[in-house]
Amino acid sequence: MTTTEKPDLSWLDEVTMTELERNPYKAYERLRAEAPLAYVPVLGSYVASTAEVCREVATSPHFEGVITPAGGRTFGHPAIIGVNGDVHADLRSMVEPALQPVEVDRWIDDLVRPIARRYLEQFENDGRAELVSQFCEPVSVRSLGDLLGLQSVDSDKLREWFAKLNRSFTNAAMTEDGEFAHPEGFREGDEAKAEIRAIVDPLIDRWIVEPDDSAISHWLHDGMPAGQTRDREYIYPTIYVYLLGAMQEPGHGMASTLVGLFSRPEQLEQVVDDPVLIPRAISEGMRWTSPIWSATARISTKPVTVAGVDVPASTPVMLSYGSANHDTGVYEAPSTYDLHRPPLPHLAFGAGSHACAGIYFANHVMRIALEELFEAIPNLERDTGEGVEFWGWGFRGPTSLHVTWEV
C-alpha cells in the first residue's frame, strides 16, 4: 500500500459488540496499526485508538465533551461527562472540592481502612476467596457509597446498581439507521435508576433542610445562594455517573492489578515485601487493563483534520483509553504486566478538561485496600484451578478472581 492509499477497513463491518466485550484488544490493535481514527459501524461512531490521537482529541480546543448515545440514554442530561461551558464548570465545582488531595488526605485513611478490614475479617481465616465479589468491589462501592451519604444502602445493592448501569451504558450497538440495535438492553438500567430514586429522593428531601457532610448534600448546597439548592433533576445524572464509573473503577482497578501481579509471581512477592511499591503496581494495573476502557467521547465543534482524517463539525469520537494504554508506540510489550516498566504516563483516568475528577481518591482507595489485603494475607496465591475472565468494552475488569492461601 502506498502512503496515499487508504487502508481497506471493510473488516470493521464484521466487528460485533460481543467480540468487543469479550476481547477488544484484537480489533483495536489492528485499528492502531491501520487507522488510529476510524468509523466503527457497530458503535455508530468514530473511534480513537492510539495514545497520540486519544490525547490530541481529548485536549483539542476543537472538541468538547459529549456523552455516547447509550450513555445519554442511561444517565440523562446534564451528566457531568457529557456537558461543557458553564454547566460543566458548575458540575465540576460541585464535585471537585471533596476530591482535592488536601481534602482527601484528611479523611481517606479513616474511611477506607476500616472498610477493608471489615471485609477481610469475613474470609481471612477461610484459606480461599473470590476477591472481586468478596473484597475489591465491596471495598470500592462501600468507600464511595459512604462518601456520597449512602450508608443505608448495602454493598451488594450498590454492586448490583453499577452492574446494571454498566450493561445499559455499554448497550452501544447501533443499526445502519442510527437506532439502538437492542433497545431492550436499557431495561435493567432503568430498573436500577428507579430503585436509586426511591432510596435517594427521601435522603435529598432531608439534606435540603438538614445539610450534612455527605458529598451529595454538598452538591445540593455548595456555591448556591442562601436558602437555595441545586435541583435534584440537575444532579441526578451525575449521581448515576458516580454510581457506575466511580463505583466500579477502584474495585476493578485493584482486581486487574492483582491479576497482573499473579502473572508475575516475583513481582507480587516484591510488592508484598515492600508496600511502598503498591502505588506503582496500581499504576501499571490501570494501564494494563484500564477500568474505564472506552466509555468517554468528544464531539468536534468545527471541521478538523485528525490523524489524516477530515472530521466534519458535530462528529462524535469515542476515546478508547484502554487501547491507547496498549499502544506499542509508547509501551514495550504492552500486553505484559510489568511493575518495573518505565513510569510513563497512561490514560486510564483520561485527559483534558473532562479527565476523571476522582483520580486522587480512586488511587488511595486502591492503595489502602491492597495494603490491608497483603498485610492480612501475605501468602496469597491465585487458584489456578479457576480461570480469570475479563469482560467489557466500555468498562473492563475481571469477572472473578479466585485465590487461596495457607491459614
mmCIF file of C-alpha atoms in Angstrom:
data_model
loop_
_atom_site.group_PDB
_atom_site.id
_atom_site.type_symbol
_atom_site.label_atom_id
_atom_site.label_comp_id
_atom_site.label_asym_id
_atom_site.label_seq_id
_atom_site.Cartn_x
_atom_site.Cartn_y
_atom_site.Cartn_z
ATOM 1 C CA MET A 1 0.000 0.000 0.000
ATOM 2 C CA THR A 2 1.392 3.411 -0.907
ATOM 3 C CA THR A 3 1.324 6.311 1.522
ATOM 4 C CA THR A 4 -1.577 7.898 -0.377
ATOM 5 C CA GLU A 5 -3.642 4.717 -0.484
ATOM 6 C CA LYS A 6 -6.377 4.406 2.115
ATOM 7 C CA PRO A 7 -6.440 1.144 4.088
ATOM 8 C CA ASP A 8 -9.219 -1.336 3.407
ATOM 9 C CA LEU A 9 -11.318 -1.118 6.554
ATOM 10 C CA SER A 10 -14.167 -3.321 5.338
ATOM 11 C CA TRP A 11 -13.253 -5.784 8.117
ATOM 12 C CA LEU A 12 -14.773 -3.329 10.592
ATOM 13 C CA ASP A 13 -18.221 -4.180 9.218
ATOM 14 C CA GLU A 14 -17.824 -7.616 10.824
ATOM 15 C CA VAL A 15 -16.852 -6.394 14.301
ATOM 16 C CA THR A 16 -19.583 -7.194 16.846
ATOM 17 C CA MET A 17 -20.348 -5.923 20.333
ATOM 18 C CA THR A 18 -19.930 -9.453 21.686
ATOM 19 C CA GLU A 19 -16.416 -9.534 20.290
ATOM 20 C CA LEU A 20 -15.561 -6.153 21.803
ATOM 21 C CA GLU A 21 -16.975 -7.080 25.200
ATOM 22 C CA ARG A 22 -15.080 -10.364 25.346
ATOM 23 C CA ASN A 23 -11.789 -9.102 23.962
ATOM 24 C CA PRO A 24 -11.494 -5.666 22.367
ATOM 25 C CA TYR A 25 -7.707 -5.811 22.084
ATOM 26 C CA LYS A 26 -7.532 -7.712 18.786
ATOM 27 C CA ALA A 27 -9.698 -5.250 16.834
ATOM 28 C CA TYR A 28 -8.091 -2.229 18.449
ATOM 29 C CA GLU A 29 -4.569 -3.471 17.770
ATOM 30 C CA ARG A 30 -5.458 -3.596 14.100
ATOM 31 C CA LEU A 31 -7.077 -0.158 14.309
ATOM 32 C CA ARG A 32 -3.938 1.327 15.854
ATOM 33 C CA ALA A 33 -1.865 -0.085 13.009
ATOM 34 C CA GLU A 34 -4.202 0.726 10.122
ATOM 35 C CA ALA A 35 -6.457 3.622 11.130
ATOM 36 C CA PRO A 36 -5.866 5.346 14.505
ATOM 37 C CA LEU A 37 -9.080 7.274 13.868
ATOM 38 C CA ALA A 38 -11.771 5.241 12.108
ATOM 39 C CA TYR A 39 -15.526 4.841 11.909
ATOM 40 C CA VAL A 40 -16.669 1.606 13.575
ATOM 41 C CA PRO A 41 -20.138 0.684 12.266
ATOM 42 C CA VAL A 42 -21.344 -1.361 15.236
ATOM 43 C CA LEU A 43 -20.640 1.602 17.505
ATOM 44 C CA GLY A 44 -22.054 4.157 15.088
ATOM 45 C CA SER A 45 -19.108 6.393 15.891
ATOM 46 C CA TYR A 46 -15.533 7.274 15.075
ATOM 47 C CA VAL A 47 -13.014 5.686 17.426
ATOM 48 C CA ALA A 48 -9.594 6.984 18.502
ATOM 49 C CA SER A 49 -7.327 4.062 19.337
ATOM 50 C CA THR A 50 -3.729 5.304 19.779
ATOM 51 C CA ALA A 51 -2.290 7.276 22.680
ATOM 52 C CA GLU A 52 -1.381 10.168 20.387
ATOM 53 C CA VAL A 53 -4.828 10.510 18.802
ATOM 54 C CA CYS A 54 -6.711 9.993 22.078
ATOM 55 C CA ARG A 55 -4.646 12.686 23.757
ATOM 56 C CA GLU A 56 -4.959 15.014 20.746
ATOM 57 C CA VAL A 57 -8.755 14.749 20.666
ATOM 58 C CA ALA A 58 -9.126 14.912 24.454
ATOM 59 C CA THR A 59 -7.122 18.142 24.713
ATOM 60 C CA SER A 60 -8.028 19.810 21.404
ATOM 61 C CA PRO A 61 -9.807 23.179 21.535
ATOM 62 C CA HIS A 62 -11.818 21.930 18.547
ATOM 63 C CA PHE A 63 -13.501 19.152 20.543
ATOM 64 C CA GLU A 64 -15.697 19.265 23.602
ATOM 65 C CA GLY A 65 -17.262 16.678 25.861
ATOM 66 C CA VAL A 66 -20.201 14.608 24.676
ATOM 67 C CA ILE A 67 -21.852 11.512 26.029
ATOM 68 C CA THR A 68 -22.235 8.412 23.871
ATOM 69 C CA PRO A 69 -25.809 7.679 22.710
ATOM 70 C CA ALA A 70 -26.113 4.690 25.052
ATOM 71 C CA GLY A 71 -24.587 6.721 27.866
ATOM 72 C CA GLY A 72 -27.052 9.549 27.266
ATOM 73 C CA ARG A 73 -29.929 7.081 27.268
ATOM 74 C CA THR A 74 -28.649 5.660 30.550
ATOM 75 C CA PHE A 75 -27.732 8.799 32.508
ATOM 76 C CA GLY A 76 -29.891 11.542 31.033
ATOM 77 C CA HIS A 77 -28.890 15.213 30.926
ATOM 78 C CA PRO A 78 -26.855 17.017 32.218
ATOM 79 C CA ALA A 79 -24.372 14.243 33.127
ATOM 80 C CA ILE A 80 -21.003 15.698 34.098
ATOM 81 C CA ILE A 81 -19.145 13.643 31.479
ATOM 82 C CA GLY A 82 -21.195 14.997 28.571
ATOM 83 C CA VAL A 83 -21.624 18.723 29.120
ATOM 84 C CA ASN A 84 -19.482 21.804 28.527
ATOM 85 C CA GLY A 85 -19.240 25.508 29.264
ATOM 86 C CA ASP A 86 -20.968 26.927 32.316
ATOM 87 C CA VAL A 87 -22.868 23.729 33.114
ATOM 88 C CA HIS A 88 -19.677 21.638 33.085
ATOM 89 C CA ALA A 89 -17.882 24.266 35.172
ATOM 90 C CA ASP A 90 -20.707 24.239 37.717
ATOM 91 C CA LEU A 91 -20.842 20.452 37.950
ATOM 92 C CA ARG A 92 -17.065 20.242 38.334
ATOM 93 C CA SER A 93 -17.189 22.933 41.021
ATOM 94 C CA MET A 94 -19.878 20.827 42.697
ATOM 95 C CA VAL A 95 -17.935 17.535 42.819
ATOM 96 C CA GLU A 96 -14.294 18.613 42.988
ATOM 97 C CA PRO A 97 -13.945 20.202 46.456
ATOM 98 C CA ALA A 98 -14.335 16.876 48.288
ATOM 99 C CA LEU A 99 -11.855 15.230 45.891
ATOM 100 C CA GLN A 100 -8.960 17.690 46.234
ATOM 101 C CA PRO A 101 -5.801 15.995 47.587
ATOM 102 C CA VAL A 102 -5.627 18.169 50.685
ATOM 103 C CA GLU A 103 -9.236 17.267 51.490
ATOM 104 C CA VAL A 104 -8.926 13.564 50.643
ATOM 105 C CA ASP A 105 -5.800 13.251 52.799
ATOM 106 C CA ARG A 106 -7.827 14.476 55.760
ATOM 107 C CA TRP A 107 -10.250 11.531 55.831
ATOM 108 C CA ILE A 108 -9.307 8.815 53.327
ATOM 109 C CA ASP A 109 -7.486 6.531 55.754
ATOM 110 C CA ASP A 110 -10.231 6.682 58.370
ATOM 111 C CA LEU A 111 -12.828 5.992 55.682
ATOM 112 C CA VAL A 112 -11.271 3.149 53.701
ATOM 113 C CA ARG A 113 -9.069 1.210 56.129
ATOM 114 C CA PRO A 114 -11.895 0.090 58.456
ATOM 115 C CA ILE A 115 -13.978 -0.903 55.440
ATOM 116 C CA ALA A 116 -11.156 -3.021 54.024
ATOM 117 C CA ARG A 117 -10.538 -4.626 57.429
ATOM 118 C CA ARG A 118 -14.224 -5.414 57.842
ATOM 119 C CA TYR A 119 -14.404 -7.310 54.549
ATOM 120 C CA LEU A 120 -11.102 -9.094 55.171
ATOM 121 C CA GLU A 121 -12.330 -10.337 58.543
ATOM 122 C CA GLN A 122 -15.162 -12.137 56.780
ATOM 123 C CA PHE A 123 -12.814 -14.505 54.914
ATOM 124 C CA GLU A 124 -9.177 -14.162 56.027
ATOM 125 C CA ASN A 125 -9.349 -17.409 58.028
ATOM 126 C CA ASP A 126 -11.031 -19.394 55.241
ATOM 127 C CA GLY A 127 -7.944 -20.127 53.129
ATOM 128 C CA ARG A 128 -9.791 -19.213 49.940
ATOM 129 C CA ALA A 129 -11.853 -16.383 48.498
ATOM 130 C CA GLU A 130 -13.199 -14.860 45.315
ATOM 131 C CA LEU A 131 -11.677 -11.407 45.594
ATOM 132 C CA VAL A 132 -13.762 -9.476 43.055
ATOM 133 C CA SER A 133 -17.077 -10.097 44.846
ATOM 134 C CA GLN A 134 -15.741 -10.511 48.395
ATOM 135 C CA PHE A 135 -13.203 -7.703 48.560
ATOM 136 C CA CYS A 136 -12.368 -5.498 45.571
ATOM 137 C CA GLU A 137 -15.857 -4.439 44.535
ATOM 138 C CA PRO A 138 -17.281 -4.240 48.093
ATOM 139 C CA VAL A 139 -14.436 -2.030 49.344
ATOM 140 C CA SER A 140 -14.813 0.192 46.285
ATOM 141 C CA VAL A 141 -18.581 0.660 46.482
ATOM 142 C CA ARG A 142 -18.686 0.964 50.272
ATOM 143 C CA SER A 143 -15.992 3.646 50.312
ATOM 144 C CA LEU A 144 -17.705 5.780 47.697
ATOM 145 C CA GLY A 145 -21.188 4.985 48.967
ATOM 146 C CA ASP A 146 -20.293 6.228 52.442
ATOM 147 C CA LEU A 147 -18.651 9.332 50.973
ATOM 148 C CA LEU A 148 -21.806 10.111 48.979
ATOM 149 C CA GLY A 149 -24.040 9.630 52.014
ATOM 150 C CA LEU A 150 -25.498 6.240 51.054
ATOM 151 C CA GLN A 151 -24.602 4.367 54.254
ATOM 152 C CA SER A 152 -28.133 2.935 54.337
ATOM 153 C CA VAL A 153 -27.632 1.111 51.015
ATOM 154 C CA ASP A 154 -25.903 -2.242 51.416
ATOM 155 C CA SER A 155 -22.840 -3.005 49.335
ATOM 156 C CA ASP A 156 -24.454 -5.792 47.319
ATOM 157 C CA LYS A 157 -27.174 -3.372 46.194
ATOM 158 C CA LEU A 158 -24.537 -0.789 45.182
ATOM 159 C CA ARG A 159 -22.716 -3.505 43.211
ATOM 160 C CA GLU A 160 -25.980 -4.514 41.554
ATOM 161 C CA TRP A 161 -26.664 -0.908 40.569
ATOM 162 C CA PHE A 162 -23.310 -0.341 38.907
ATOM 163 C CA ALA A 163 -23.514 -3.680 37.079
ATOM 164 C CA LYS A 164 -26.947 -2.825 35.677
ATOM 165 C CA LEU A 165 -25.926 0.722 34.749
ATOM 166 C CA ASN A 166 -22.772 -0.703 33.145
ATOM 167 C CA ARG A 167 -24.705 -3.063 30.897
ATOM 168 C CA SER A 168 -27.086 -0.250 29.961
ATOM 169 C CA PHE A 169 -24.318 2.260 29.256
ATOM 170 C CA THR A 170 -22.432 -0.218 27.045
ATOM 171 C CA ASN A 171 -25.546 -1.345 25.135
ATOM 172 C CA ALA A 172 -23.985 0.623 22.306
ATOM 173 C CA ALA A 173 -24.711 -1.441 19.188
ATOM 174 C CA MET A 174 -26.366 0.704 16.501
ATOM 175 C CA THR A 175 -28.291 -0.126 13.335
ATOM 176 C CA GLU A 176 -27.480 1.334 9.927
ATOM 177 C CA ASP A 177 -30.362 3.772 10.521
ATOM 178 C CA GLY A 178 -28.691 5.121 13.656
ATOM 179 C CA GLU A 179 -31.112 3.420 16.058
ATOM 180 C CA PHE A 180 -30.222 1.271 19.062
ATOM 181 C CA ALA A 181 -29.927 -2.326 17.904
ATOM 182 C CA HIS A 182 -31.118 -3.688 21.269
ATOM 183 C CA PRO A 183 -33.402 -1.135 22.966
ATOM 184 C CA GLU A 184 -34.454 -3.776 25.480
ATOM 185 C CA GLY A 185 -30.892 -3.643 26.808
ATOM 186 C CA PHE A 186 -31.703 -0.430 28.680
ATOM 187 C CA ARG A 187 -34.415 -2.042 30.785
ATOM 188 C CA GLU A 188 -32.269 -3.078 33.735
ATOM 189 C CA GLY A 189 -30.555 0.316 33.790
ATOM 190 C CA ASP A 190 -33.996 1.910 34.041
ATOM 191 C CA GLU A 191 -34.849 -0.509 36.863
ATOM 192 C CA ALA A 192 -31.668 0.473 38.726
ATOM 193 C CA LYS A 193 -32.434 4.184 38.325
ATOM 194 C CA ALA A 194 -35.953 3.684 39.681
ATOM 195 C CA GLU A 195 -34.522 1.945 42.744
ATOM 196 C CA ILE A 196 -31.922 4.679 43.165
ATOM 197 C CA ARG A 197 -34.599 7.368 43.026
ATOM 198 C CA ALA A 198 -36.760 5.550 45.566
ATOM 199 C CA ILE A 199 -33.887 5.473 48.059
ATOM 200 C CA VAL A 200 -32.117 8.762 47.315
ATOM 201 C CA ASP A 201 -35.165 11.044 46.955
ATOM 202 C CA PRO A 202 -36.001 10.856 50.692
ATOM 203 C CA LEU A 203 -32.331 11.484 51.525
ATOM 204 C CA ILE A 204 -32.330 14.558 49.275
ATOM 205 C CA ASP A 205 -35.533 15.754 50.986
ATOM 206 C CA ARG A 206 -33.679 15.598 54.285
ATOM 207 C CA TRP A 207 -30.414 17.096 53.009
ATOM 208 C CA ILE A 208 -32.262 20.102 51.597
ATOM 209 C CA VAL A 209 -33.423 21.103 55.075
ATOM 210 C CA GLU A 210 -30.718 19.396 57.162
ATOM 211 C CA PRO A 211 -27.408 19.511 55.240
ATOM 212 C CA ASP A 212 -24.595 17.319 56.479
ATOM 213 C CA ASP A 213 -21.052 16.474 55.395
ATOM 214 C CA SER A 214 -22.012 13.856 52.792
ATOM 215 C CA ALA A 215 -20.973 14.551 49.213
ATOM 216 C CA ILE A 216 -24.495 14.687 47.775
ATOM 217 C CA SER A 217 -25.537 17.139 50.485
ATOM 218 C CA HIS A 218 -22.636 19.367 49.463
ATOM 219 C CA TRP A 219 -23.662 19.003 45.797
ATOM 220 C CA LEU A 220 -27.076 20.375 46.694
ATOM 221 C CA HIS A 221 -25.855 23.355 48.719
ATOM 222 C CA ASP A 222 -22.295 24.402 47.865
ATOM 223 C CA GLY A 223 -21.967 27.532 45.745
ATOM 224 C CA MET A 224 -25.696 28.272 45.887
ATOM 225 C CA PRO A 225 -27.300 31.491 47.194
ATOM 226 C CA ALA A 226 -28.524 31.324 50.774
ATOM 227 C CA GLY A 227 -31.753 29.375 51.038
ATOM 228 C CA GLN A 228 -31.395 27.741 47.601
ATOM 229 C CA THR A 229 -30.196 24.314 46.481
ATOM 230 C CA ARG A 230 -29.450 22.752 43.128
ATOM 231 C CA ASP A 231 -32.450 20.993 41.650
ATOM 232 C CA ARG A 232 -32.366 17.229 42.146
ATOM 233 C CA GLU A 233 -33.134 16.639 38.462
ATOM 234 C CA TYR A 234 -29.997 18.629 37.672
ATOM 235 C CA ILE A 235 -27.728 16.478 39.852
ATOM 236 C CA TYR A 236 -29.281 13.037 39.306
ATOM 237 C CA PRO A 237 -27.457 12.337 36.004
ATOM 238 C CA THR A 238 -24.141 12.962 37.781
ATOM 239 C CA ILE A 239 -25.234 10.737 40.686
ATOM 240 C CA TYR A 240 -25.762 7.969 38.106
ATOM 241 C CA VAL A 241 -22.295 8.662 36.644
ATOM 242 C CA TYR A 242 -20.799 8.189 40.100
ATOM 243 C CA LEU A 243 -22.832 5.062 40.823
ATOM 244 C CA LEU A 244 -21.386 3.494 37.683
ATOM 245 C CA GLY A 245 -17.943 4.817 36.792
ATOM 246 C CA ALA A 246 -16.742 5.944 40.195
ATOM 247 C CA MET A 247 -18.155 2.850 41.914
ATOM 248 C CA GLN A 248 -16.544 0.305 39.608
ATOM 249 C CA GLU A 249 -13.207 1.938 38.822
ATOM 250 C CA PRO A 250 -11.268 1.388 42.093
ATOM 251 C CA GLY A 251 -12.646 -2.144 42.514
ATOM 252 C CA HIS A 252 -11.797 -3.262 39.010
ATOM 253 C CA GLY A 253 -8.509 -1.367 39.078
ATOM 254 C CA MET A 254 -7.307 -3.252 42.137
ATOM 255 C CA ALA A 255 -8.644 -6.574 40.784
ATOM 256 C CA SER A 256 -6.790 -6.091 37.496
ATOM 257 C CA THR A 257 -3.658 -5.119 39.413
ATOM 258 C CA LEU A 258 -3.868 -8.365 41.384
ATOM 259 C CA VAL A 259 -4.332 -10.436 38.215
ATOM 260 C CA GLY A 260 -1.305 -8.690 36.730
ATOM 261 C CA LEU A 261 0.799 -9.361 39.818
ATOM 262 C CA PHE A 262 -0.259 -13.011 39.849
ATOM 263 C CA SER A 263 1.093 -13.239 36.290
ATOM 264 C CA ARG A 264 4.487 -12.134 37.655
ATOM 265 C CA PRO A 265 4.933 -14.017 40.970
ATOM 266 C CA GLU A 266 8.348 -12.493 41.639
ATOM 267 C CA GLN A 267 6.847 -9.024 41.322
ATOM 268 C CA LEU A 268 3.942 -9.945 43.610
ATOM 269 C CA GLU A 269 6.489 -11.040 46.208
ATOM 270 C CA GLN A 270 8.330 -7.733 45.881
ATOM 271 C CA VAL A 271 5.123 -5.754 46.429
ATOM 272 C CA VAL A 272 4.068 -7.840 49.433
ATOM 273 C CA ASP A 273 7.539 -7.417 50.967
ATOM 274 C CA ASP A 274 7.657 -3.680 50.232
ATOM 275 C CA PRO A 275 4.226 -1.976 50.341
ATOM 276 C CA VAL A 276 5.844 1.250 49.105
ATOM 277 C CA LEU A 277 5.623 -0.408 45.674
ATOM 278 C CA ILE A 278 1.815 -0.675 45.806
ATOM 279 C CA PRO A 279 1.101 2.677 44.066
ATOM 280 C CA ARG A 280 3.460 1.704 41.248
ATOM 281 C CA ALA A 281 1.780 -1.702 40.969
ATOM 282 C CA ILE A 282 -1.626 0.006 40.769
ATOM 283 C CA SER A 283 -0.464 2.435 38.090
ATOM 284 C CA GLU A 284 0.715 -0.458 35.937
ATOM 285 C CA GLY A 285 -2.505 -2.377 36.630
ATOM 286 C CA MET A 286 -4.578 0.609 35.488
ATOM 287 C CA ARG A 287 -2.521 0.842 32.301
ATOM 288 C CA TRP A 288 -2.569 -2.905 31.693
ATOM 289 C CA THR A 289 -6.363 -3.210 31.973
ATOM 290 C CA SER A 290 -7.986 0.201 32.160
ATOM 291 C CA PRO A 291 -11.279 0.019 34.114
ATOM 292 C CA ILE A 292 -12.802 2.806 32.005
ATOM 293 C CA TRP A 293 -11.702 1.218 28.744
ATOM 294 C CA SER A 294 -13.685 3.075 26.083
ATOM 295 C CA ALA A 295 -16.527 4.892 27.810
ATOM 296 C CA THR A 296 -15.813 8.551 27.098
ATOM 297 C CA ALA A 297 -16.229 10.639 23.970
ATOM 298 C CA ARG A 298 -15.722 14.087 22.464
ATOM 299 C CA ILE A 299 -17.537 15.916 19.672
ATOM 300 C CA SER A 300 -15.961 18.231 17.099
ATOM 301 C CA THR A 301 -17.016 21.869 17.287
ATOM 302 C CA LYS A 302 -15.758 22.680 13.761
ATOM 303 C CA PRO A 303 -14.354 20.805 10.761
ATOM 304 C CA VAL A 304 -10.952 19.476 11.788
ATOM 305 C CA THR A 305 -8.358 17.005 10.480
ATOM 306 C CA VAL A 306 -7.121 14.372 12.925
ATOM 307 C CA ALA A 307 -4.691 11.582 12.033
ATOM 308 C CA GLY A 308 -5.208 12.393 8.366
ATOM 309 C CA VAL A 309 -8.976 12.047 8.648
ATOM 310 C CA ASP A 310 -11.218 15.001 7.812
ATOM 311 C CA VAL A 311 -13.716 15.168 10.652
ATOM 312 C CA PRO A 312 -16.835 17.285 9.986
ATOM 313 C CA ALA A 313 -18.274 19.538 12.668
ATOM 314 C CA SER A 314 -20.520 17.818 15.230
ATOM 315 C CA THR A 315 -18.838 14.426 14.790
ATOM 316 C CA PRO A 316 -18.571 12.263 17.950
ATOM 317 C CA VAL A 317 -15.288 10.431 18.592
ATOM 318 C CA MET A 318 -15.011 7.680 21.205
ATOM 319 C CA LEU A 319 -11.750 7.766 23.146
ATOM 320 C CA SER A 320 -10.504 4.227 23.690
ATOM 321 C CA TYR A 321 -8.119 4.791 26.561
ATOM 322 C CA GLY A 322 -7.705 1.060 27.140
ATOM 323 C CA SER A 323 -6.415 0.738 23.587
ATOM 324 C CA ALA A 324 -4.167 3.797 23.954
ATOM 325 C CA ASN A 325 -2.603 2.207 27.021
ATOM 326 C CA HIS A 326 -1.573 -0.771 24.855
ATOM 327 C CA ASP A 327 -0.008 1.396 22.153
ATOM 328 C CA THR A 328 3.290 -0.197 21.084
ATOM 329 C CA GLY A 329 4.476 3.234 20.007
ATOM 330 C CA VAL A 330 4.548 4.180 23.684
ATOM 331 C CA TYR A 331 4.906 0.953 25.672
ATOM 332 C CA GLU A 332 7.163 -2.020 25.046
ATOM 333 C CA ALA A 333 5.267 -5.336 25.215
ATOM 334 C CA PRO A 334 2.124 -3.549 26.468
ATOM 335 C CA SER A 335 0.079 -6.727 26.926
ATOM 336 C CA THR A 336 2.543 -7.840 29.619
ATOM 337 C CA TYR A 337 2.068 -6.632 33.172
ATOM 338 C CA ASP A 338 5.394 -5.235 34.376
ATOM 339 C CA LEU A 339 5.791 -3.477 37.701
ATOM 340 C CA HIS A 340 9.225 -2.234 36.639
ATOM 341 C CA ARG A 341 8.111 -0.682 33.375
ATOM 342 C CA PRO A 342 9.493 2.863 32.966
ATOM 343 C CA PRO A 343 6.934 5.146 34.653
ATOM 344 C CA LEU A 344 5.438 6.637 31.502
ATOM 345 C CA PRO A 345 2.094 8.431 31.864
ATOM 346 C CA HIS A 346 -1.023 6.454 30.973
ATOM 347 C CA LEU A 347 -4.554 7.481 30.036
ATOM 348 C CA ALA A 348 -6.606 5.315 32.389
ATOM 349 C CA PHE A 349 -8.037 8.436 34.026
ATOM 350 C CA GLY A 350 -8.485 10.337 30.769
ATOM 351 C CA ALA A 351 -7.063 13.690 29.703
ATOM 352 C CA GLY A 352 -8.122 17.267 29.159
ATOM 353 C CA SER A 353 -10.880 19.190 30.902
ATOM 354 C CA HIS A 354 -13.030 16.061 31.222
ATOM 355 C CA ALA A 355 -10.336 13.929 32.889
ATOM 356 C CA CYS A 356 -11.563 11.964 35.894
ATOM 357 C CA ALA A 357 -12.154 14.237 38.904
ATOM 358 C CA GLY A 358 -11.554 11.378 41.335
ATOM 359 C CA ILE A 359 -8.010 10.342 40.367
ATOM 360 C CA TYR A 360 -6.548 11.006 43.798
ATOM 361 C CA PHE A 361 -9.461 9.409 45.672
ATOM 362 C CA ALA A 362 -9.504 6.286 43.488
ATOM 363 C CA ASN A 363 -5.755 5.726 43.745
ATOM 364 C CA HIS A 364 -5.858 5.935 47.529
ATOM 365 C CA VAL A 365 -8.850 3.611 47.848
ATOM 366 C CA MET A 366 -6.914 1.033 45.845
ATOM 367 C CA ARG A 367 -3.677 1.628 47.759
ATOM 368 C CA ILE A 368 -5.224 1.276 51.208
ATOM 369 C CA ALA A 369 -7.254 -1.807 50.232
ATOM 370 C CA LEU A 370 -4.201 -3.610 48.833
ATOM 371 C CA GLU A 371 -2.095 -2.616 51.837
ATOM 372 C CA GLU A 372 -4.649 -4.244 54.114
ATOM 373 C CA LEU A 373 -5.002 -7.316 51.882
ATOM 374 C CA PHE A 374 -1.270 -8.010 51.698
ATOM 375 C CA GLU A 375 -0.814 -7.317 55.413
ATOM 376 C CA ALA A 376 -3.569 -9.790 56.330
ATOM 377 C CA ILE A 377 -2.753 -12.463 53.719
ATOM 378 C CA PRO A 378 0.877 -12.133 52.582
ATOM 379 C CA ASN A 379 0.929 -15.687 51.156
ATOM 380 C CA LEU A 380 -1.887 -15.052 48.676
ATOM 381 C CA GLU A 381 -1.865 -17.252 45.555
ATOM 382 C CA ARG A 382 -4.169 -17.395 42.553
ATOM 383 C CA ASP A 383 -6.281 -20.541 42.430
ATOM 384 C CA THR A 384 -5.093 -21.946 39.101
ATOM 385 C CA GLY A 385 -7.993 -24.388 39.100
ATOM 386 C CA GLU A 386 -10.216 -21.432 38.242
ATOM 387 C CA GLY A 387 -9.750 -19.255 35.170
ATOM 388 C CA VAL A 388 -9.721 -15.480 35.065
ATOM 389 C CA GLU A 389 -12.077 -13.935 32.544
ATOM 390 C CA PHE A 390 -12.122 -10.231 31.753
ATOM 391 C CA TRP A 391 -15.292 -8.662 30.368
ATOM 392 C CA GLY A 392 -16.261 -5.310 28.996
ATOM 393 C CA TRP A 393 -15.557 -2.851 26.236
ATOM 394 C CA GLY A 394 -16.710 0.428 27.797
ATOM 395 C CA PHE A 395 -15.775 -0.606 31.342
ATOM 396 C CA ARG A 396 -13.434 -3.577 31.780
ATOM 397 C CA GLY A 397 -12.249 -5.785 34.599
ATOM 398 C CA PRO A 398 -12.007 -9.407 35.738
ATOM 399 C CA THR A 399 -15.378 -11.015 36.422
ATOM 400 C CA SER A 400 -13.873 -13.115 39.210
ATOM 401 C CA LEU A 401 -10.540 -13.804 40.873
ATOM 402 C CA HIS A 402 -10.250 -16.990 42.934
ATOM 403 C CA VAL A 403 -7.367 -17.152 45.396
ATOM 404 C CA THR A 404 -6.050 -19.483 48.076
ATOM 405 C CA TRP A 405 -3.595 -19.265 50.973
ATOM 406 C CA GLU A 406 -2.432 -21.352 53.879
ATOM 407 C CA VAL A 407 -4.083 -20.381 57.137
#
